[in-house]
Tab-separated table of C-alpha atoms and ligand atoms in Angstrom:
chain	number	residue	atom	x	y	z
A	1	MET	CA	15.436	51.696	12.896
A	2	ASP	CA	14.811	54.522	10.406
A	3	GLU	CA	18.457	55.132	9.394
A	4	LYS	CA	19.658	52.454	6.968
A	5	SER	CA	22.676	50.570	8.273
A	6	ARG	CA	26.043	51.217	6.636
A	7	VAL	CA	27.257	48.092	4.851
A	8	LEU	CA	30.881	47.132	4.136
A	9	VAL	CA	31.310	44.367	1.551
A	10	VAL	CA	34.609	42.457	1.535
A	11	GLY	CA	35.133	40.428	-1.637
A	12	GLY	CA	32.821	42.813	-3.475
A	13	THR	CA	34.050	42.061	-6.990
A	14	GLY	CA	33.556	38.298	-6.651
A	15	TYR	CA	30.811	36.152	-8.119
A	16	ILE	CA	28.340	36.554	-5.251
A	17	GLY	CA	29.999	39.669	-3.762
A	18	ARG	CA	29.200	41.897	-6.759
A	19	ARG	CA	25.520	40.963	-6.433
A	20	ILE	CA	25.600	41.743	-2.712
A	21	VAL	CA	27.043	45.206	-3.463
A	22	ARG	CA	24.266	45.848	-6.017
A	23	ALA	CA	21.537	44.584	-3.661
A	24	SER	CA	22.855	46.762	-0.838
A	25	LEU	CA	22.733	49.847	-3.077
A	26	ALA	CA	19.307	48.856	-4.446
A	27	GLN	CA	17.896	48.555	-0.909
A	28	GLY	CA	19.215	52.030	-0.075
A	29	HIS	CA	22.091	51.200	2.254
A	30	PRO	CA	25.123	53.464	2.357
A	31	THR	CA	27.513	50.920	0.849
A	32	LEU	CA	31.265	50.621	1.283
A	33	VAL	CA	33.298	48.213	-0.810
A	34	LEU	CA	36.784	47.120	0.186
A	35	MET	CA	39.292	47.897	-2.552
A	36	ARG	CA	42.479	45.900	-2.082
A	37	PRO	CA	45.767	47.413	-3.305
A	38	GLU	CA	46.636	43.897	-4.593
A	39	ILE	CA	44.348	44.690	-7.525
A	40	GLY	CA	47.479	45.251	-9.648
A	41	LEU	CA	46.686	45.214	-13.353
A	42	ASP	CA	43.309	43.521	-13.018
A	43	ILE	CA	41.453	46.057	-15.118
A	44	ASP	CA	38.096	44.215	-14.980
A	45	LYS	CA	38.171	44.258	-11.180
A	46	LEU	CA	39.086	47.941	-11.154
A	47	GLN	CA	36.331	48.861	-13.587
A	48	MET	CA	33.787	46.923	-11.581
A	49	LEU	CA	34.837	48.854	-8.461
A	50	LEU	CA	34.546	52.125	-10.367
A	51	SER	CA	31.076	51.141	-11.595
A	52	PHE	CA	30.046	50.550	-7.953
A	53	LYS	CA	31.339	54.039	-7.153
A	54	LYS	CA	29.271	55.475	-10.010
A	55	GLN	CA	26.227	53.752	-8.542
A	56	GLY	CA	26.855	55.427	-5.181
A	57	ALA	CA	29.163	53.059	-3.298
A	58	ARG	CA	32.243	54.316	-1.489
A	59	LEU	CA	35.500	52.448	-2.087
A	60	VAL	CA	37.614	51.915	1.030
A	61	GLU	CA	41.218	51.008	0.401
A	62	ALA	CA	42.895	48.394	2.599
A	63	SER	CA	44.643	45.067	2.314
A	64	ILE	CA	43.434	42.098	4.361
A	65	ASP	CA	47.007	41.895	5.690
A	66	ASP	CA	46.935	45.521	6.865
A	67	HIS	CA	45.376	45.188	10.318
A	68	PRO	CA	45.143	48.926	11.183
A	69	GLY	CA	43.776	49.681	7.698
A	70	LEU	CA	41.196	46.916	7.988
A	71	VAL	CA	40.140	48.118	11.458
A	72	ALA	CA	39.696	51.629	10.053
A	73	ALA	CA	37.561	50.253	7.197
A	74	VAL	CA	35.406	48.149	9.533
A	75	ALA	CA	35.007	51.106	11.931
A	76	GLN	CA	33.044	52.948	9.223
A	77	ALA	CA	30.359	50.269	8.941
A	78	ASP	CA	27.442	48.904	10.962
A	79	VAL	CA	27.295	45.676	8.982
A	80	VAL	CA	30.189	43.722	7.448
A	81	ILE	CA	29.490	41.137	4.756
A	82	SER	CA	32.266	38.826	3.616
A	83	ALA	CA	31.928	37.240	0.191
A	84	MET	CA	35.453	35.936	-0.008
A	85	SER	CA	36.078	32.913	-2.171
A	86	GLY	CA	35.680	29.321	-1.040
A	87	SER	CA	38.711	27.810	0.647
A	88	HIS	CA	38.966	24.934	-1.825
A	89	ILE	CA	39.669	27.456	-4.574
A	90	ARG	CA	42.471	29.276	-2.785
A	91	SER	CA	43.394	27.382	0.337
A	92	HIS	CA	44.549	30.325	2.452
A	93	ASN	CA	41.362	32.342	2.135
A	94	LEU	CA	39.761	31.175	5.334
A	95	LEU	CA	42.772	32.427	7.252
A	96	LEU	CA	42.136	35.748	5.559
A	97	GLN	CA	38.607	35.782	6.946
A	98	HIS	CA	40.039	35.202	10.433
A	99	LYS	CA	41.949	38.467	9.928
A	100	LEU	CA	38.650	40.164	9.182
A	101	VAL	CA	37.188	38.743	12.402
A	102	GLU	CA	40.210	40.107	14.308
A	103	ALA	CA	39.587	43.569	12.825
A	104	ILE	CA	35.852	43.423	13.696
A	105	LYS	CA	36.760	42.380	17.245
A	106	GLU	CA	39.132	45.305	17.661
A	107	ALA	CA	36.855	47.910	16.030
A	108	GLY	CA	34.039	46.832	18.347
A	109	ASN	CA	31.290	48.755	16.528
A	110	VAL	CA	29.911	46.148	14.133
A	111	LYS	CA	26.239	45.296	14.738
A	112	ARG	CA	26.143	42.366	12.312
A	113	PHE	CA	28.690	40.219	10.493
A	114	ILE	CA	27.788	37.887	7.631
A	115	PRO	CA	30.720	35.535	6.990
A	116	SER	CA	31.217	33.995	3.570
A	117	GLU	CA	29.080	30.844	3.716
A	118	PHE	CA	26.246	31.020	1.154
A	119	GLY	CA	25.923	27.296	0.539
A	120	MET	CA	25.304	24.064	2.417
A	121	ASP	CA	24.983	24.485	6.194
A	122	PRO	CA	28.419	23.542	7.596
A	123	LEU	CA	26.875	22.689	10.981
A	124	ARG	CA	24.858	19.943	9.288
A	125	MET	CA	27.856	18.629	7.296
A	126	ARG	CA	29.999	17.194	10.095
A	127	HIS	CA	29.823	13.779	8.396
A	128	ALA	CA	31.033	15.140	5.013
A	129	LEU	CA	33.441	13.066	2.934
A	130	GLU	CA	37.024	14.037	2.199
A	131	PRO	CA	38.255	16.112	0.501
A	132	GLY	CA	35.095	18.268	0.292
A	133	ASN	CA	34.767	18.373	4.084
A	134	ILE	CA	37.456	21.083	4.088
A	135	THR	CA	34.759	23.596	3.070
A	136	PHE	CA	32.706	22.856	6.167
A	137	VAL	CA	35.581	22.373	8.627
A	138	GLU	CA	36.963	25.782	7.731
A	139	LYS	CA	33.572	27.491	7.818
A	140	MET	CA	32.906	25.977	11.269
A	141	ASP	CA	36.319	27.125	12.428
A	142	LEU	CA	35.441	30.665	11.419
A	143	ARG	CA	32.058	30.377	13.201
A	144	ARG	CA	33.888	29.393	16.376
A	145	ALA	CA	36.044	32.547	16.173
A	146	ILE	CA	32.961	34.726	15.535
A	147	GLU	CA	31.007	33.248	18.429
A	148	GLU	CA	33.952	33.299	20.855
A	149	ALA	CA	34.397	37.003	20.128
A	150	ASN	CA	30.647	37.572	20.674
A	151	ILE	CA	30.298	39.206	17.280
A	152	PRO	CA	26.605	39.562	16.317
A	153	HIS	CA	26.160	37.516	13.159
A	154	THR	CA	23.855	35.875	10.618
A	155	TYR	CA	24.744	32.754	8.639
A	156	ILE	CA	23.197	32.491	5.182
A	157	SER	CA	22.577	29.001	3.821
A	158	ALA	CA	21.898	29.780	0.160
A	159	ASN	CA	21.729	26.220	-1.236
A	160	CYS	CA	22.668	25.803	-4.936
A	161	PHE	CA	23.588	28.913	-6.921
A	162	ALA	CA	21.388	28.606	-10.006
A	163	ALA	CA	23.974	29.228	-12.742
A	164	ILE	CA	26.334	26.592	-11.339
A	165	PHE	CA	23.749	23.844	-10.776
A	166	CYS	CA	20.595	24.313	-12.845
A	167	PRO	CA	20.964	25.083	-16.611
A	168	ASN	CA	23.641	22.363	-16.872
A	169	LEU	CA	21.017	19.997	-15.413
A	170	CYS	CA	23.292	19.402	-12.398
A	171	GLN	CA	26.192	18.129	-14.543
A	172	MET	CA	29.737	18.833	-13.395
A	173	ARG	CA	32.447	20.458	-15.546
A	174	THR	CA	30.031	22.410	-17.718
A	175	LEU	CA	27.687	25.360	-17.307
A	176	LEU	CA	25.696	24.727	-20.503
A	177	PRO	CA	22.663	22.496	-20.992
A	178	PRO	CA	23.637	19.049	-22.324
A	179	LYS	CA	22.545	18.489	-25.935
A	180	GLU	CA	22.032	14.698	-26.104
A	181	LYS	CA	22.713	12.827	-22.870
A	182	VAL	CA	22.405	13.646	-19.212
A	183	HIS	CA	23.957	11.808	-16.259
A	184	VAL	CA	21.328	11.203	-13.603
A	185	TYR	CA	22.382	10.822	-9.955
A	186	GLY	CA	20.780	7.624	-8.617
A	187	ASP	CA	17.119	7.633	-9.591
A	188	GLY	CA	17.161	11.440	-9.891
A	189	ASN	CA	14.499	11.844	-7.224
A	190	ILE	CA	16.446	13.528	-4.414
A	191	LYS	CA	15.257	17.063	-3.736
A	192	ALA	CA	17.751	19.912	-4.014
A	193	ILE	CA	17.211	23.688	-3.826
A	194	PHE	CA	18.207	26.211	-6.496
A	195	VAL	CA	18.440	29.959	-5.935
A	196	ASP	CA	18.998	32.784	-8.422
A	197	GLU	CA	22.228	34.520	-7.358
A	198	ASP	CA	20.578	37.967	-7.372
A	199	ASP	CA	17.934	36.570	-5.016
A	200	VAL	CA	20.685	35.237	-2.720
A	201	ALA	CA	21.983	38.813	-2.516
A	202	THR	CA	18.515	40.349	-2.036
A	203	TYR	CA	17.646	38.024	0.869
A	204	THR	CA	21.098	38.525	2.408
A	205	ILE	CA	20.667	42.321	2.488
A	206	LYS	CA	17.064	41.962	3.758
A	207	SER	CA	18.369	39.997	6.748
A	208	ILE	CA	21.060	42.398	7.987
A	209	ASP	CA	18.846	44.872	9.918
A	210	ASP	CA	16.342	42.270	11.049
A	211	PRO	CA	16.251	41.362	14.760
A	212	ARG	CA	14.675	38.013	13.770
A	213	THR	CA	17.907	36.924	12.072
A	214	LEU	CA	20.334	37.932	14.847
A	215	ASN	CA	22.778	35.107	15.650
A	216	LYS	CA	20.800	32.685	13.500
A	217	THR	CA	21.143	30.630	10.344
A	218	ILE	CA	18.793	31.724	7.558
A	219	TYR	CA	17.961	29.110	4.922
A	220	LEU	CA	16.944	30.169	1.415
A	221	ARG	CA	14.200	27.763	0.345
A	222	PRO	CA	12.073	29.266	-2.442
A	223	GLN	CA	9.203	26.755	-2.530
A	224	GLU	CA	9.004	26.569	-6.349
A	225	ASN	CA	12.744	25.944	-6.587
A	226	ILE	CA	12.847	22.861	-4.367
A	227	LEU	CA	13.359	20.408	-7.215
A	228	THR	CA	14.709	16.948	-7.942
A	229	GLN	CA	17.234	16.496	-10.748
A	230	ASN	CA	14.423	14.806	-12.711
A	231	ASP	CA	12.276	17.949	-12.234
A	232	VAL	CA	15.104	20.128	-13.570
A	233	ILE	CA	15.640	17.843	-16.588
A	234	ALA	CA	11.885	17.752	-17.332
A	235	LYS	CA	11.685	21.554	-17.188
A	236	TRP	CA	14.533	21.874	-19.693
A	237	GLU	CA	13.079	19.188	-21.967
A	238	LYS	CA	9.781	21.085	-21.983
A	239	LEU	CA	11.476	24.434	-22.673
A	240	SER	CA	13.735	23.071	-25.429
A	241	GLY	CA	11.240	20.641	-26.924
A	242	LYS	CA	13.938	17.931	-26.945
A	243	VAL	CA	14.146	14.684	-24.986
A	244	LEU	CA	17.553	13.749	-23.596
A	245	GLU	CA	19.031	10.284	-23.161
A	246	LYS	CA	19.359	9.484	-19.434
A	247	ILE	CA	22.422	7.691	-18.091
A	248	TYR	CA	21.793	6.543	-14.526
A	249	ILE	CA	24.807	6.626	-12.164
A	250	THR	CA	24.839	4.752	-8.868
A	251	ALA	CA	26.336	6.403	-5.793
A	252	ASP	CA	29.267	3.961	-5.849
A	253	GLU	CA	30.002	4.650	-9.509
A	254	PHE	CA	29.828	8.383	-8.908
A	255	LEU	CA	32.164	8.292	-5.906
A	256	ALA	CA	34.542	5.989	-7.799
A	257	SER	CA	34.765	8.630	-10.552
A	258	MET	CA	36.913	10.587	-8.111
A	259	LYS	CA	39.774	8.174	-8.815
A	260	ASP	CA	39.914	9.454	-12.399
A	261	ILE	CA	40.405	13.019	-11.240
A	262	HIS	CA	43.945	14.201	-10.635
A	263	ALA	CA	43.943	15.348	-6.996
A	264	ASP	CA	46.899	17.700	-7.357
A	265	THR	CA	45.821	19.505	-10.505
A	266	ASP	CA	42.059	19.305	-10.164
A	267	PHE	CA	41.308	19.640	-6.487
A	268	ALA	CA	38.134	21.676	-7.126
A	269	ASN	CA	36.586	18.784	-9.057
A	270	GLN	CA	37.530	16.286	-6.310
A	271	VAL	CA	35.886	18.553	-3.771
A	272	GLY	CA	32.988	18.955	-6.193
A	273	VAL	CA	32.341	15.204	-6.466
A	274	THR	CA	31.863	14.856	-2.716
A	275	HIS	CA	29.706	17.991	-2.552
A	276	TYR	CA	27.504	16.687	-5.392
A	277	TYR	CA	27.297	13.328	-3.614
A	278	HIS	CA	25.920	14.955	-0.462
A	279	ILE	CA	23.483	17.118	-2.414
A	280	PHE	CA	22.167	14.642	-5.027
A	281	TYR	CA	22.489	11.217	-3.371
A	282	GLU	CA	22.171	12.021	0.309
A	283	GLY	CA	19.773	14.961	-0.006
A	284	CYS	CA	21.663	17.098	2.523
A	285	LEU	CA	19.876	20.305	1.490
A	286	THR	CA	16.376	19.002	2.178
A	287	ASN	CA	16.657	16.070	4.623
A	288	PHE	CA	16.057	18.257	7.683
A	289	GLU	CA	13.398	20.582	9.014
A	290	ILE	CA	14.365	24.157	9.802
A	291	GLY	CA	14.643	24.366	13.587
A	292	GLU	CA	13.120	26.685	16.208
A	293	ASP	CA	16.255	28.783	16.415
A	294	GLU	CA	16.616	29.169	12.636
A	295	ALA	CA	14.530	30.831	9.941
A	296	GLU	CA	13.626	30.591	6.264
A	297	ALA	CA	14.061	33.619	4.012
A	298	THR	CA	10.899	33.448	1.861
A	299	MET	CA	8.792	33.245	5.044
A	300	LEU	CA	10.607	36.245	6.560
A	301	TYR	CA	10.423	38.308	3.352
A	302	PRO	CA	7.325	37.242	1.387
A	303	GLU	CA	7.449	40.575	-0.499
A	304	VAL	CA	10.497	39.413	-2.496
A	305	GLN	CA	9.487	38.073	-5.920
A	306	TYR	CA	12.077	35.377	-6.409
A	307	THR	CA	13.031	33.940	-9.802
A	308	SER	CA	11.756	30.463	-10.670
A	309	MET	CA	14.059	28.006	-12.451
A	310	ASP	CA	11.736	27.977	-15.510
A	311	GLU	CA	12.343	31.688	-15.885
A	312	TYR	CA	16.036	31.258	-15.119
A	313	MET	CA	16.615	28.573	-17.762
A	314	LYS	CA	14.705	30.386	-20.546
A	315	ILE	CA	17.714	32.580	-21.248
A	316	TYR	CA	19.736	29.440	-22.113
A	317	LEU	CA	17.409	28.484	-24.976
B	1	NDP	P1	35.018	34.272	-5.737
B	1	NDP	O1	35.911	33.165	-6.107
B	1	NDP	O2	34.264	34.973	-6.804
B	1	NDP	O3	35.908	35.323	-4.907
B	1	NDP	C1	35.331	36.318	-4.120
B	1	NDP	C2	36.352	37.320	-3.654
B	1	NDP	O4	37.295	36.742	-2.765
B	1	NDP	C3	37.229	37.938	-4.715
B	1	NDP	O5	36.516	38.833	-5.511
B	1	NDP	C4	38.302	38.609	-3.868
B	1	NDP	O6	37.850	39.850	-3.351
B	1	NDP	C5	38.375	37.673	-2.662
B	1	NDP	N1	39.674	36.995	-2.656
B	1	NDP	C6	40.063	35.940	-3.395
B	1	NDP	N2	41.354	35.654	-3.148
B	1	NDP	C7	41.776	36.559	-2.233
B	1	NDP	C8	43.015	36.804	-1.574
B	1	NDP	N3	44.075	36.043	-1.803
B	1	NDP	N4	43.089	37.835	-0.696
B	1	NDP	C9	42.011	38.601	-0.443
B	1	NDP	N5	40.818	38.422	-1.026
B	1	NDP	C10	40.714	37.422	-1.905
B	1	NDP	O7	33.996	33.772	-4.597
B	1	NDP	P2	32.537	33.170	-4.758
B	1	NDP	O8	31.561	34.287	-4.926
B	1	NDP	O9	32.536	32.044	-5.720
B	1	NDP	O10	32.319	32.505	-3.304
B	1	NDP	C11	31.800	33.197	-2.192
B	1	NDP	C12	31.152	32.205	-1.213
B	1	NDP	O11	30.083	31.522	-1.860
B	1	NDP	C13	32.098	31.113	-0.697
B	1	NDP	O12	31.883	30.959	0.695
B	1	NDP	C14	31.687	29.867	-1.452
B	1	NDP	O13	31.863	28.682	-0.708
B	1	NDP	C15	30.215	30.112	-1.711
B	1	NDP	N6	29.739	29.483	-2.956
B	1	NDP	C16	28.519	28.862	-2.941
B	1	NDP	C17	28.013	28.286	-4.086
B	1	NDP	C18	26.671	27.644	-4.067
B	1	NDP	O14	26.245	27.054	-5.063
B	1	NDP	N7	25.945	27.753	-2.987
B	1	NDP	C19	28.750	28.312	-5.347
B	1	NDP	C20	30.014	29.020	-5.273
B	1	NDP	C21	30.473	29.580	-4.098
B	1	NDP	P3	38.056	41.275	-4.074
B	1	NDP	O15	36.729	41.589	-4.674
B	1	NDP	O16	38.435	42.184	-2.962
B	1	NDP	O17	39.134	41.141	-5.072
B	2	GO6	C1	30.013	25.090	-5.159
B	2	GO6	C2	31.361	22.684	-8.904
B	2	GO6	C3	30.725	22.758	-10.142
B	2	GO6	C4	32.553	21.979	-8.779
B	2	GO6	C5	27.902	24.818	-2.047
B	2	GO6	C6	33.134	21.357	-9.894
B	2	GO6	C7	30.092	25.560	-1.357
B	2	GO6	C8	28.812	25.214	-1.034
B	2	GO6	C9	25.649	24.177	-2.558
B	2	GO6	O1	32.597	26.388	-6.872
B	2	GO6	O2	32.171	22.140	-4.875
B	2	GO6	O3	30.756	22.151	-12.531
B	2	GO6	O4	26.637	24.515	-1.622
B	2	GO6	O5	33.054	20.828	-12.245
B	2	GO6	O6	28.379	25.214	0.261
B	2	GO6	C10	31.643	24.199	-6.894
B	2	GO6	C11	31.239	24.259	-5.411
B	2	GO6	C12	30.686	23.328	-7.715
B	2	GO6	C13	31.701	25.569	-7.536
B	2	GO6	C14	31.015	22.847	-4.891
B	2	GO6	C15	29.608	25.118	-3.700
B	2	GO6	C16	28.308	24.772	-3.349
B	2	GO6	C17	30.482	25.509	-2.682
B	2	GO6	C18	31.309	22.134	-11.271
B	2	GO6	C19	32.508	21.441	-11.133
B	2	GO6	C20	29.559	22.857	-12.763
């Protein structure tokens, strides 16, 4: 393929979506970004869209609720990437992605669809605890619709976004490094995987024209960034020159902490507790081998110079 595929990004102003737009432009793809009329007075969103246009993207106007408009948008692209927000943030968003699948089905021209996954592999999370299981149930439901419609696809399992999980030393409810004490999950020796968000976007765009990733799950496992919580803490202690007090939390204590969280007003933290449990007590990101019918991004694209967590955390000093 010598012509670069045309990419449509849905959710392009979001946390991971904006990086996917930039990576698509950087890798030379004609890039379309959905601009929703619901933008209203959100001036930051508008200015981000305009900055994409300045960088060469084309803005395509349509609402997710406007089926003909969405079909027309999708019809202009070879590849559609959804980066719509997680369902536990706004509970109707997965239904919105089903509308996107309907539009892709009708347009009939899309050579690859990347649904909004970018985290733990929902297929491997069928045992997940409530209420966090909603993330995986809904992502699997969307997969079913994609596969039933025979839409060519790639699922990206991006593991832990660095800014959310690493500089805070895997602590919840903060994004900053702790100054005195750190809560350690169990003995702190379960391996997790951390990925710079720009690298998530780079690998995602690398995969879209690749026959090796067709109808497969691609795991992002940068070797240097497969780290235990203790590894992450030690890296920060070395960078900062300070030793932190460690408070060890058993799995039962951690799960019991959910009772202190108000389910109605703080659903995201309830969901978060169960997700953190699976990652840091169970080891769900690393307790399996990548199968025959799957692939790993750093092996597919060894030319990408990914960011190590030492480098990533330096900026927090
Ligand atoms: P955001 O919360 O930043 O939202 C992304 C976009 O979703 C928004 O910019 C908006 O698109 C769109 N959106 C939100 N609400 C609506 C609505 N009502 N109607 C239409 N569109 C809407 O998403 P994230 O980047 O945080 O999440 C993207 C994916 O990444 C999710 O699947 C999530 O589960 C996963 N994730 C993974 C993490 C990890 O550590 N691995 C961490 C966080 C998320 P627009 O630009 O058009 O306004
Ligand atoms: C990130 C979070 C961080 C929750 C995934 C509460 C889907 C995934 C690694 O949105 O619940 O403090 O895989 O107080 O597949 C949230 C979710 C993490 C952020 C997890 C996520 C990760 C979603 C918090 C907090 C830092």
